[in-house]
PDB file of C-alpha atoms in Angstrom:
ATOM      1  CA  UNK A 103     101.500  34.993 243.747  1.00  0.00           C
ATOM      2  CA  UNK A 104     102.861  34.165 247.209  1.00  0.00           C
ATOM      3  CA  UNK A 105     105.694  32.143 245.671  1.00  0.00           C
ATOM      4  CA  UNK A 106     106.623  34.945 243.278  1.00  0.00           C
ATOM      5  CA  UNK A 107     106.628  37.574 246.023  1.00  0.00           C
ATOM      6  CA  UNK A 108     108.794  35.368 248.248  1.00  0.00           C
ATOM      7  CA  UNK A 109     111.370  34.864 245.537  1.00  0.00           C
ATOM      8  CA  UNK A 110     111.556  38.542 244.603  1.00  0.00           C
ATOM      9  CA  UNK A 111     112.072  39.351 248.269  1.00  0.00           C
ATOM     10  CA  UNK A 112     114.727  36.632 248.565  1.00  0.00           C
ATOM     11  CA  UNK A 113     116.512  37.804 245.451  1.00  0.00           C
ATOM     12  CA  UNK A 114     116.434  41.414 246.542  1.00  0.00           C
ATOM     13  CA  UNK A 115     117.854  40.642 249.951  1.00  0.00           C
ATOM     14  CA  UNK A 116     120.549  38.423 248.462  1.00  0.00           C
ATOM     15  CA  UNK A 117     119.156  35.542 250.537  1.00  0.00           C
ATOM     16  CA  UNK A 118     119.815  32.898 247.937  1.00  0.00           C
ATOM     17  CA  UNK A 119     122.039  34.386 245.309  1.00  0.00           C
ATOM     18  CA  UNK A 120     124.373  36.866 246.961  1.00  0.00           C
ATOM     19  CA  UNK A 121     126.394  34.478 248.942  1.00  0.00           C
ATOM     20  CA  UNK A 122     125.431  30.913 249.603  1.00  0.00           C
ATOM     21  CA  UNK A 123     122.794  28.219 249.858  1.00  0.00           C
ATOM     22  CA  UNK A 124     119.316  28.575 251.327  1.00  0.00           C
ATOM     23  CA  UNK A 125     120.161  30.596 254.454  1.00  0.00           C
ATOM     24  CA  UNK A 126     118.060  33.100 256.378  1.00  0.00           C
ATOM     25  CA  UNK A 127     117.859  36.529 254.731  1.00  0.00           C
ATOM     26  CA  UNK A 128     118.145  38.353 258.021  1.00  0.00           C
ATOM     27  CA  UNK A 129     121.736  37.118 258.357  1.00  0.00           C
ATOM     28  CA  UNK A 130     122.819  38.843 255.132  1.00  0.00           C
ATOM     29  CA  UNK A 131     123.980  42.159 256.568  1.00  0.00           C
ATOM     30  CA  UNK A 132     125.419  44.422 253.905  1.00  0.00           C
ATOM     31  CA  UNK A 133     126.379  47.454 255.977  1.00  0.00           C
ATOM     32  CA  UNK A 134     125.359  49.875 253.212  1.00  0.00           C
ATOM     33  CA  UNK A 135     125.280  53.406 254.642  1.00  0.00           C
ATOM     34  CA  UNK A 136     122.109  55.495 254.428  1.00  0.00           C
ATOM     35  CA  UNK A 137     123.951  58.792 254.189  1.00  0.00           C
ATOM     36  CA  UNK A 138     126.944  59.973 252.211  1.00  0.00           C
ATOM     37  CA  UNK A 139     128.458  62.013 255.021  1.00  0.00           C
ATOM     38  CA  UNK A 140     131.360  60.210 256.661  1.00  0.00           C
ATOM     39  CA  UNK A 141     130.399  61.787 259.998  1.00  0.00           C
ATOM     40  CA  UNK A 142     126.909  60.279 259.863  1.00  0.00           C
ATOM     41  CA  UNK A 143     127.700  56.968 258.179  1.00  0.00           C
ATOM     42  CA  UNK A 144     128.952  54.016 260.214  1.00  0.00           C
ATOM     43  CA  UNK A 145     132.426  53.076 259.123  1.00  0.00           C
ATOM     44  CA  UNK A 146     132.826  49.780 257.285  1.00  0.00           C
ATOM     45  CA  UNK A 147     135.453  47.709 259.107  1.00  0.00           C
ATOM     46  CA  UNK A 148     138.692  47.097 257.268  1.00  0.00           C
ATOM     47  CA  UNK A 149     138.804  43.427 256.227  1.00  0.00           C
ATOM     48  CA  UNK A 150     141.674  41.307 257.465  1.00  0.00           C
ATOM     49  CA  UNK A 151     143.727  40.033 254.529  1.00  0.00           C
ATOM     50  CA  UNK A 152     146.664  37.669 254.271  1.00  0.00           C
ATOM     51  CA  UNK A 153     148.661  39.887 251.909  1.00  0.00           C
ATOM     52  CA  UNK A 154     148.406  43.370 250.502  1.00  0.00           C
ATOM     53  CA  UNK A 155     145.985  45.820 252.056  1.00  0.00           C
ATOM     54  CA  UNK A 156     142.373  46.921 251.716  1.00  0.00           C
ATOM     55  CA  UNK A 157     141.409  50.570 251.605  1.00  0.00           C
ATOM     56  CA  UNK A 158     137.787  51.289 252.485  1.00  0.00           C
ATOM     57  CA  UNK A 159     135.525  53.963 251.057  1.00  0.00           C
ATOM     58  CA  UNK A 160     132.325  54.246 253.050  1.00  0.00           C
ATOM     59  CA  UNK A 161     129.461  55.989 251.289  1.00  0.00           C
ATOM     60  CA  UNK A 162     131.030  56.564 247.856  1.00  0.00           C
ATOM     61  CA  UNK A 163     129.047  59.441 246.341  1.00  0.00           C
ATOM     62  CA  UNK A 164     127.044  58.657 243.223  1.00  0.00           C
ATOM     63  CA  UNK A 165     124.502  60.439 241.078  1.00  0.00           C
ATOM     64  CA  UNK A 166     123.347  57.087 239.671  1.00  0.00           C
ATOM     65  CA  UNK A 167     122.721  54.939 242.763  1.00  0.00           C
ATOM     66  CA  UNK A 168     122.745  55.385 246.513  1.00  0.00           C
ATOM     67  CA  UNK A 169     126.031  55.821 248.408  1.00  0.00           C
ATOM     68  CA  UNK A 170     128.004  52.614 248.284  1.00  0.00           C
ATOM     69  CA  UNK A 171     130.776  51.023 250.326  1.00  0.00           C
ATOM     70  CA  UNK A 172     133.812  50.061 248.248  1.00  0.00           C
ATOM     71  CA  UNK A 173     136.788  47.899 249.234  1.00  0.00           C
ATOM     72  CA  UNK A 174     139.974  48.495 247.241  1.00  0.00           C
ATOM     73  CA  UNK A 175     142.583  45.760 247.542  1.00  0.00           C
ATOM     74  CA  UNK A 176     146.123  46.505 246.419  1.00  0.00           C
ATOM     75  CA  UNK A 177     148.691  43.688 246.379  1.00  0.00           C
ATOM     76  CA  UNK A 178     151.804  43.347 248.486  1.00  0.00           C
ATOM     77  CA  UNK A 179     154.572  45.617 247.286  1.00  0.00           C
ATOM     78  CA  UNK A 180     152.134  47.991 245.592  1.00  0.00           C
ATOM     79  CA  UNK A 181     154.226  50.630 243.856  1.00  0.00           C
ATOM     80  CA  UNK A 182     152.806  53.768 242.259  1.00  0.00           C
ATOM     81  CA  UNK A 183     155.668  53.705 239.765  1.00  0.00           C
ATOM     82  CA  UNK A 184     154.225  50.491 238.323  1.00  0.00           C
ATOM     83  CA  UNK A 185     150.823  49.934 236.737  1.00  0.00           C
ATOM     84  CA  UNK A 186     148.185  47.377 237.653  1.00  0.00           C
ATOM     85  CA  UNK A 187     145.325  45.645 235.917  1.00  0.00           C
ATOM     86  CA  UNK A 188     142.008  46.088 237.717  1.00  0.00           C
ATOM     87  CA  UNK A 189     139.236  43.607 238.508  1.00  0.00           C
ATOM     88  CA  UNK A 190     135.873  45.065 239.565  1.00  0.00           C
ATOM     89  CA  UNK A 191     133.856  42.600 241.643  1.00  0.00           C
ATOM     90  CA  UNK A 192     130.246  42.633 242.854  1.00  0.00           C
ATOM     91  CA  UNK A 193     129.034  41.595 246.325  1.00  0.00           C
ATOM     92  CA  UNK A 194     132.154  43.214 247.711  1.00  0.00           C
ATOM     93  CA  UNK A 195     131.367  42.328 251.316  1.00  0.00           C
ATOM     94  CA  UNK A 196     132.037  38.658 250.562  1.00  0.00           C
ATOM     95  CA  UNK A 197     135.494  38.848 248.986  1.00  0.00           C
ATOM     96  CA  UNK A 198     138.197  39.118 251.629  1.00  0.00           C
ATOM     97  CA  UNK A 199     137.259  38.344 255.226  1.00  0.00           C
ATOM     98  CA  UNK A 200     134.969  35.496 256.312  1.00  0.00           C
ATOM     99  CA  UNK A 201     134.775  36.847 259.864  1.00  0.00           C
ATOM    100  CA  UNK A 202     132.723  39.818 258.659  1.00  0.00           C
ATOM    101  CA  UNK A 203     130.544  38.051 256.072  1.00  0.00           C
ATOM    102  CA  UNK A 204     127.001  36.935 256.852  1.00  0.00           C
ATOM    103  CA  UNK A 205     127.667  33.229 256.268  1.00  0.00           C
ATOM    104  CA  UNK A 206     131.296  33.158 257.467  1.00  0.00           C
ATOM    105  CA  UNK A 207     132.565  32.322 253.990  1.00  0.00           C
ATOM    106  CA  UNK A 208     134.674  34.386 251.585  1.00  0.00           C
ATOM    107  CA  UNK A 209     136.068  34.268 248.065  1.00  0.00           C
ATOM    108  CA  UNK A 210     139.628  34.512 249.402  1.00  0.00           C
ATOM    109  CA  UNK A 211     140.500  36.951 246.642  1.00  0.00           C
ATOM    110  CA  UNK A 212     143.626  38.247 248.366  1.00  0.00           C
ATOM    111  CA  UNK A 213     145.067  34.772 248.948  1.00  0.00           C
ATOM    112  CA  UNK A 214     144.334  33.525 245.441  1.00  0.00           C
ATOM    113  CA  UNK A 215     145.523  36.629 243.588  1.00  0.00           C
ATOM    114  CA  UNK A 216     148.680  36.886 245.709  1.00  0.00           C
ATOM    115  CA  UNK A 217     149.628  33.256 245.091  1.00  0.00           C
ATOM    116  CA  UNK A 218     149.125  33.589 241.332  1.00  0.00           C
ATOM    117  CA  UNK A 219     151.179  36.787 241.171  1.00  0.00           C
ATOM    118  CA  UNK A 220     153.990  35.281 243.248  1.00  0.00           C
ATOM    119  CA  UNK A 221     154.051  32.330 240.845  1.00  0.00           C
ATOM    120  CA  UNK A 222     154.183  34.684 237.865  1.00  0.00           C
ATOM    121  CA  UNK A 223     150.955  33.296 236.407  1.00  0.00           C
ATOM    122  CA  UNK A 224     148.948  36.532 236.195  1.00  0.00           C
ATOM    123  CA  UNK A 225     149.582  40.215 235.657  1.00  0.00           C
ATOM    124  CA  UNK A 226     150.035  42.608 238.570  1.00  0.00           C
ATOM    125  CA  UNK A 227     146.457  43.046 239.745  1.00  0.00           C
ATOM    126  CA  UNK A 228     144.346  45.110 242.114  1.00  0.00           C
ATOM    127  CA  UNK A 229     140.715  44.388 243.000  1.00  0.00           C
ATOM    128  CA  UNK A 230     137.827  46.776 243.593  1.00  0.00           C
ATOM    129  CA  UNK A 231     134.961  45.189 245.521  1.00  0.00           C
ATOM    130  CA  UNK A 232     131.610  46.972 245.360  1.00  0.00           C
ATOM    131  CA  UNK A 233     129.134  46.146 248.115  1.00  0.00           C
ATOM    132  CA  UNK A 234     125.686  45.066 247.029  1.00  0.00           C
ATOM    133  CA  UNK A 235     122.677  47.127 248.102  1.00  0.00           C
ATOM    134  CA  UNK A 236     120.798  44.501 250.061  1.00  0.00           C
ATOM    135  CA  UNK A 237     117.146  44.659 249.075  1.00  0.00           C
ATOM    136  CA  UNK A 238     117.990  46.483 245.843  1.00  0.00           C
ATOM    137  CA  UNK A 239     120.448  43.802 244.753  1.00  0.00           C
ATOM    138  CA  UNK A 240     118.179  41.981 242.304  1.00  0.00           C
ATOM    139  CA  UNK A 241     117.042  45.249 240.726  1.00  0.00           C
ATOM    140  CA  UNK A 242     120.653  46.326 240.226  1.00  0.00           C
ATOM    141  CA  UNK A 243     121.930  43.007 238.903  1.00  0.00           C
ATOM    142  CA  UNK A 244     119.071  41.971 236.547  1.00  0.00           C
ATOM    143  CA  UNK A 245     120.069  43.113 233.001  1.00  0.00           C
ATOM    144  CA  UNK A 246     117.487  45.712 232.016  1.00  0.00           C
ATOM    145  CA  UNK A 247     117.548  45.263 228.267  1.00  0.00           C
ATOM    146  CA  UNK A 248     116.928  41.525 228.695  1.00  0.00           C
ATOM    147  CA  UNK A 249     114.038  42.247 231.056  1.00  0.00           C
ATOM    148  CA  UNK A 250     112.316  44.342 228.402  1.00  0.00           C
ATOM    149  CA  UNK A 251     112.597  41.397 226.001  1.00  0.00           C
ATOM    150  CA  UNK A 252     110.391  39.304 228.293  1.00  0.00           C
ATOM    151  CA  UNK A 253     106.753  38.757 227.274  1.00  0.00           C
ATOM    152  CA  UNK A 254     104.470  41.378 228.758  1.00  0.00           C
ATOM    153  CA  UNK A 255     102.757  38.887 231.059  1.00  0.00           C
ATOM    154  CA  UNK A 256     106.135  37.790 232.466  1.00  0.00           C
ATOM    155  CA  UNK A 257     107.118  41.381 233.151  1.00  0.00           C
ATOM    156  CA  UNK A 258     103.791  41.938 234.872  1.00  0.00           C
ATOM    157  CA  UNK A 259     104.477  38.980 237.166  1.00  0.00           C
ATOM    158  CA  UNK A 260     107.841  40.445 238.217  1.00  0.00           C
ATOM    159  CA  UNK A 261     108.371  44.220 238.434  1.00  0.00           C
ATOM    160  CA  UNK A 262     105.657  45.261 235.992  1.00  0.00           C
ATOM    161  CA  UNK A 263     105.518  45.995 232.280  1.00  0.00           C
ATOM    162  CA  UNK A 264     108.338  48.319 231.196  1.00  0.00           C
ATOM    163  CA  UNK A 265     109.006  48.906 234.873  1.00  0.00           C
ATOM    164  CA  UNK A 266     111.210  51.784 235.943  1.00  0.00           C
ATOM    165  CA  UNK A 267     112.219  49.909 239.113  1.00  0.00           C
ATOM    166  CA  UNK A 268     115.210  48.134 237.538  1.00  0.00           C
ATOM    167  CA  UNK A 269     118.579  49.745 238.182  1.00  0.00           C
ATOM    168  CA  UNK A 270     121.159  47.693 236.273  1.00  0.00           C
ATOM    169  CA  UNK A 271     121.823  50.476 233.765  1.00  0.00           C
ATOM    170  CA  UNK A 272     122.318  52.983 236.571  1.00  0.00           C
ATOM    171  CA  UNK A 273     124.559  50.565 238.449  1.00  0.00           C
ATOM    172  CA  UNK A 274     126.765  50.124 235.387  1.00  0.00           C
ATOM    173  CA  UNK A 275     126.916  53.882 234.855  1.00  0.00           C
ATOM    174  CA  UNK A 276     128.106  54.161 238.448  1.00  0.00           C
ATOM    175  CA  UNK A 277     130.867  51.631 237.792  1.00  0.00           C
ATOM    176  CA  UNK A 278     131.939  53.101 234.462  1.00  0.00           C
ATOM    177  CA  UNK A 279     131.399  56.836 234.829  1.00  0.00           C
ATOM    178  CA  UNK A 280     132.000  57.396 238.538  1.00  0.00           C
ATOM    179  CA  UNK A 281     133.911  54.612 240.271  1.00  0.00           C
ATOM    180  CA  UNK A 282     136.373  53.638 237.527  1.00  0.00           C
ATOM    181  CA  UNK A 283     137.473  57.232 236.867  1.00  0.00           C
ATOM    182  CA  UNK A 284     138.081  57.648 240.592  1.00  0.00           C
ATOM    183  CA  UNK A 285     140.160  54.465 240.734  1.00  0.00           C
ATOM    184  CA  UNK A 286     142.163  55.457 237.653  1.00  0.00           C
ATOM    185  CA  UNK A 287     142.856  58.922 239.098  1.00  0.00           C
ATOM    186  CA  UNK A 288     143.966  57.703 242.490  1.00  0.00           C
ATOM    187  CA  UNK A 289     145.755  54.421 241.792  1.00  0.00           C
ATOM    188  CA  UNK A 290     148.456  53.211 239.418  1.00  0.00           C
ATOM    189  CA  UNK A 291     146.155  51.413 237.001  1.00  0.00           C
ATOM    190  CA  UNK A 292     146.287  50.234 233.428  1.00  0.00           C
ATOM    191  CA  UNK A 293     142.976  51.853 232.485  1.00  0.00           C
ATOM    192  CA  UNK A 294     142.411  50.350 229.038  1.00  0.00           C
ATOM    193  CA  UNK A 295     139.848  47.610 228.435  1.00  0.00           C
ATOM    194  CA  UNK A 296     142.532  44.994 227.820  1.00  0.00           C
ATOM    195  CA  UNK A 297     143.539  45.285 231.495  1.00  0.00           C
ATOM    196  CA  UNK A 298     140.106  45.828 233.054  1.00  0.00           C
ATOM    197  CA  UNK A 299     137.632  43.074 233.906  1.00  0.00           C
ATOM    198  CA  UNK A 300     134.463  42.571 235.917  1.00  0.00           C
ATOM    199  CA  UNK A 301     133.437  39.506 237.930  1.00  0.00           C
ATOM    200  CA  UNK A 302     130.641  38.148 240.070  1.00  0.00           C
ATOM    201  CA  UNK A 303     128.631  35.060 240.927  1.00  0.00           C
ATOM    202  CA  UNK A 304     124.987  34.116 240.480  1.00  0.00           C
ATOM    203  CA  UNK A 305     123.121  37.377 239.776  1.00  0.00           C
ATOM    204  CA  UNK A 306     126.612  38.910 239.873  1.00  0.00           C
ATOM    205  CA  UNK A 307     127.463  36.693 236.916  1.00  0.00           C
ATOM    206  CA  UNK A 308     124.542  38.139 234.974  1.00  0.00           C
ATOM    207  CA  UNK A 309     125.498  41.750 235.670  1.00  0.00           C
ATOM    208  CA  UNK A 310     129.121  40.976 234.730  1.00  0.00           C
ATOM    209  CA  UNK A 311     128.026  39.651 231.347  1.00  0.00           C
ATOM    210  CA  UNK A 312     125.764  42.686 230.959  1.00  0.00           C
ATOM    211  CA  UNK A 313     128.684  45.006 231.813  1.00  0.00           C
ATOM    212  CA  UNK A 314     131.038  43.643 229.152  1.00  0.00           C
ATOM    213  CA  UNK A 315     128.215  43.640 226.601  1.00  0.00           C
ATOM    214  CA  UNK A 316     127.084  47.202 227.312  1.00  0.00           C
ATOM    215  CA  UNK A 317     130.582  48.635 227.782  1.00  0.00           C
ATOM    216  CA  UNK A 318     132.959  46.604 225.593  1.00  0.00           C
ATOM    217  CA  UNK A 319     135.299  49.600 225.344  1.00  0.00           C
ATOM    218  CA  UNK A 320     135.674  49.645 229.134  1.00  0.00           C
ATOM    219  CA  UNK A 321     135.756  45.959 230.094  1.00  0.00           C
ATOM    220  CA  UNK A 322     137.897  43.508 228.180  1.00  0.00           C
ATOM    221  CA  UNK A 323     137.032  40.550 230.381  1.00  0.00           C
ATOM    222  CA  UNK A 324     134.137  39.171 232.392  1.00  0.00           C
ATOM    223  CA  UNK A 325     134.091  36.395 234.979  1.00  0.00           C
ATOM    224  CA  UNK A 326     130.619  34.886 235.376  1.00  0.00           C
ATOM    225  CA  UNK A 327     130.566  32.231 238.088  1.00  0.00           C
ATOM    226  CA  UNK A 328     127.456  30.130 238.717  1.00  0.00           C
ATOM    227  CA  UNK A 329     125.568  32.511 236.463  1.00  0.00           C
ATOM    228  CA  UNK A 330     121.927  32.565 237.506  1.00  0.00           C
ATOM    229  CA  UNK A 331     120.398  31.986 234.085  1.00  0.00           C
ATOM    230  CA  UNK A 332     116.909  31.451 235.577  1.00  0.00           C
ATOM    231  CA  UNK A 333     117.014  35.114 236.650  1.00  0.00           C
ATOM    232  CA  UNK A 334     114.286  34.437 239.206  1.00  0.00           C
ATOM    233  CA  UNK A 335     112.898  31.425 241.049  1.00  0.00           C
ATOM    234  CA  UNK A 336     113.965  28.430 238.923  1.00  0.00           C
ATOM    235  CA  UNK A 337     110.450  27.058 239.295  1.00  0.00           C
ATOM    236  CA  UNK A 338     109.071  30.226 237.692  1.00  0.00           C
ATOM    237  CA  UNK A 339     111.739  30.968 235.079  1.00  0.00           C
ATOM    238  CA  UNK A 340     109.674  30.407 231.905  1.00  0.00           C
ATOM    239  CA  UNK A 341     110.903  32.837 229.269  1.00  0.00           C
ATOM    240  CA  UNK A 342     113.684  34.408 231.324  1.00  0.00           C
ATOM    241  CA  UNK A 343     116.679  32.358 230.092  1.00  0.00           C
ATOM    242  CA  UNK A 344     115.387  32.833 226.539  1.00  0.00           C
ATOM    243  CA  UNK A 345     115.365  36.596 227.060  1.00  0.00           C
ATOM    244  CA  UNK A 346     118.996  36.488 228.182  1.00  0.00           C
ATOM    245  CA  UNK A 347     119.891  34.502 225.068  1.00  0.00           C
ATOM    246  CA  UNK A 348     118.013  36.940 222.837  1.00  0.00           C
ATOM    247  CA  UNK A 349     119.901  39.814 224.424  1.00  0.00           C
ATOM    248  CA  UNK A 350     123.241  38.059 223.968  1.00  0.00           C
ATOM    249  CA  UNK A 351     122.557  37.408 220.293  1.00  0.00           C
ATOM    250  CA  UNK A 352     122.582  41.120 219.604  1.00  0.00           C
ATOM    251  CA  UNK A 353     124.954  42.481 222.242  1.00  0.00           C
ATOM    252  CA  UNK A 354     127.884  40.164 222.949  1.00  0.00           C
ATOM    253  CA  UNK A 355     131.253  41.908 222.558  1.00  0.00           C
ATOM    254  CA  UNK A 356     133.686  41.082 219.777  1.00  0.00           C
ATOM    255  CA  UNK A 357     135.465  37.785 220.515  1.00  0.00           C
ATOM    256  CA  UNK A 358     138.706  39.039 218.969  1.00  0.00           C
ATOM    257  CA  UNK A 359     139.542  41.313 221.914  1.00  0.00           C
ATOM    258  CA  UNK A 360     137.342  40.171 224.801  1.00  0.00           C
ATOM    259  CA  UNK A 361     137.419  37.224 227.193  1.00  0.00           C
ATOM    260  CA  UNK A 362     134.429  35.677 228.958  1.00  0.00           C
ATOM    261  CA  UNK A 363     134.703  33.042 231.678  1.00  0.00           C
ATOM    262  CA  UNK A 364     131.696  30.925 232.740  1.00  0.00           C
ATOM    263  CA  UNK A 365     131.426  28.134 235.284  1.00  0.00           C
ATOM    264  CA  UNK A 366     128.901  26.196 237.343  1.00  0.00           C
ATOM    265  CA  UNK A 367     128.524  23.356 239.804  1.00  0.00           C
ATOM    266  CA  UNK A 368     125.662  20.880 239.948  1.00  0.00           C
ATOM    267  CA  UNK A 369     124.506  20.973 243.572  1.00  0.00           C
ATOM    268  CA  UNK A 370     122.013  23.206 245.448  1.00  0.00           C
ATOM    269  CA  UNK A 371     121.034  26.160 243.245  1.00  0.00           C
ATOM    270  CA  UNK A 372     123.731  25.303 240.712  1.00  0.00           C
ATOM    271  CA  UNK A 373     121.827  22.116 239.851  1.00  0.00           C
ATOM    272  CA  UNK A 374     119.583  24.250 237.623  1.00  0.00           C
ATOM    273  CA  UNK A 375     122.427  25.675 235.554  1.00  0.00           C
ATOM    274  CA  UNK A 376     124.035  22.946 233.373  1.00  0.00           C
ATOM    275  CA  UNK A 377     121.288  22.650 230.719  1.00  0.00           C
ATOM    276  CA  UNK A 378     120.932  26.424 230.504  1.00  0.00           C
ATOM    277  CA  UNK A 379     124.699  26.907 230.241  1.00  0.00           C
ATOM    278  CA  UNK A 380     124.757  24.442 227.344  1.00  0.00           C
ATOM    279  CA  UNK A 381     122.481  26.759 225.370  1.00  0.00           C
ATOM    280  CA  UNK A 382     124.714  29.700 226.196  1.00  0.00           C
ATOM    281  CA  UNK A 383     127.795  27.737 225.135  1.00  0.00           C
ATOM    282  CA  UNK A 384     126.201  26.930 221.776  1.00  0.00           C
ATOM    283  CA  UNK A 385     125.525  30.626 221.223  1.00  0.00           C
ATOM    284  CA  UNK A 386     129.072  31.587 222.206  1.00  0.00           C
ATOM    285  CA  UNK A 387     130.490  29.197 219.605  1.00  0.00           C
ATOM    286  CA  UNK A 388     128.023  30.478 217.018  1.00  0.00           C
ATOM    287  CA  UNK A 389     129.202  34.037 217.697  1.00  0.00           C
ATOM    288  CA  UNK A 390     132.817  33.135 217.014  1.00  0.00           C
ATOM    289  CA  UNK A 391     134.181  32.731 220.521  1.00  0.00           C
ATOM    290  CA  UNK A 392     137.041  30.238 220.740  1.00  0.00           C
ATOM    291  CA  UNK A 393     139.021  28.695 223.614  1.00  0.00           C
ATOM    292  CA  UNK A 394     141.221  31.790 223.512  1.00  0.00           C
ATOM    293  CA  UNK A 395     138.295  34.099 224.235  1.00  0.00           C
ATOM    294  CA  UNK A 396     135.792  31.966 226.149  1.00  0.00           C
ATOM    295  CA  UNK A 397     135.768  29.055 228.546  1.00  0.00           C
ATOM    296  CA  UNK A 398     133.054  27.243 230.494  1.00  0.00           C
ATOM    297  CA  UNK A 399     134.147  25.173 233.476  1.00  0.00           C
ATOM    298  CA  UNK A 400     131.898  22.491 234.961  1.00  0.00           C
ATOM    299  CA  UNK A 401     132.599  21.512 238.559  1.00  0.00           C
ATOM    300  CA  UNK A 402     130.802  18.272 239.514  1.00  0.00           C
ATOM    301  CA  UNK A 403     129.782  18.196 243.151  1.00  0.00           C
ATOM    302  CA  UNK A 404     130.156  21.956 243.651  1.00  0.00           C
ATOM    303  CA  UNK A 405     127.408  23.943 245.372  1.00  0.00           C
ATOM    304  CA  UNK A 406     126.301  27.572 245.195  1.00  0.00           C
ATOM    305  CA  UNK A 407     128.595  29.255 247.696  1.00  0.00           C
ATOM    306  CA  UNK A 408     131.827  31.162 248.240  1.00  0.00           C
ATOM    307  CA  UNK A 409     133.821  28.040 248.998  1.00  0.00           C
ATOM    308  CA  UNK A 410     133.031  26.745 245.511  1.00  0.00           C
ATOM    309  CA  UNK A 411     133.830  30.080 243.866  1.00  0.00           C
ATOM    310  CA  UNK A 412     137.096  30.297 245.777  1.00  0.00           C
ATOM    311  CA  UNK A 413     138.083  26.874 244.450  1.00  0.00           C
ATOM    312  CA  UNK A 414     137.508  28.004 240.851  1.00  0.00           C
ATOM    313  CA  UNK A 415     138.910  31.510 241.228  1.00  0.00           C
ATOM    314  CA  UNK A 416     142.507  30.584 240.262  1.00  0.00           C
ATOM    315  CA  UNK A 417     141.351  29.333 236.879  1.00  0.00           C
ATOM    316  CA  UNK A 418     139.142  32.365 236.315  1.00  0.00           C
ATOM    317  CA  UNK A 419     141.899  34.869 237.158  1.00  0.00           C
ATOM    318  CA  UNK A 420     144.440  32.996 235.052  1.00  0.00           C
ATOM    319  CA  UNK A 421     142.104  32.978 232.071  1.00  0.00           C
ATOM    320  CA  UNK A 422     141.329  36.703 232.349  1.00  0.00           C
ATOM    321  CA  UNK A 423     144.713  38.051 233.455  1.00  0.00           C
ATOM    322  CA  UNK A 424     147.203  35.296 232.584  1.00  0.00           C
ATOM    323  CA  UNK A 425     150.611  36.210 231.286  1.00  0.00           C
TER     324      UNK A 425
END
């Protein structure tokens, strides 16, 4: 029981899966405001970027989840007379500026996307980074429908049988019904699914797959890096990867007009992923996904951190948004 409680606490705080290797949870500061009011909520600092600019919304109002900080990156030369594809990314506090992240690492989204656009390799793109909710992170990122496919005893060992504590469905409703309409109203976007994707790592990979499966008419692409197929402590994962596979069997989007990117390393937490990803890959092929609609990238020697995800980000963006 002590082991299970530790891992649920670690997952919730993002200690292991939000950002990096086995670091102290108290360092993972998310800066999520407690109140919606801008006058009462501490302002989120504007990240320093190498190109383009980041616009910050502190305490985005939501009827689905608590107020949430959102970073909106628009590329250099942003022009409202043009239209831009949009990538929605989880763990938004880790995307742009290592100086403000808990582990002093970042995805380097602005650098990577800018370079690819300058080289003409991807479509004009803007990125919306949604901060995680700290201790609620695991509850928001664990796919609910897969959870309910777990054996009763497994549910009881986690959040309880048919628990109402999970928030992934509410989090996705926030993205789809509240945040995306706001972005489409206020920015020069290409709002159709073919030009909208979602991306994250670890538990963020799971919620990205869940998003494209639950809302295939909204998201045409999903980037799932170092997807945490164990779902929980890898030493206590019995039945959890199987539940994800069972969910995928009945809910994957149509391969004809959707793209799904997977990857993994083989060090630190990623060492648990290769055999589980093989089972996922077999299912993807069985469901009719081809190299045009799905790719899995293995990165020998890569660990579970932002530096590794940054290194693989060019390939992920090119696959999802390539010209």
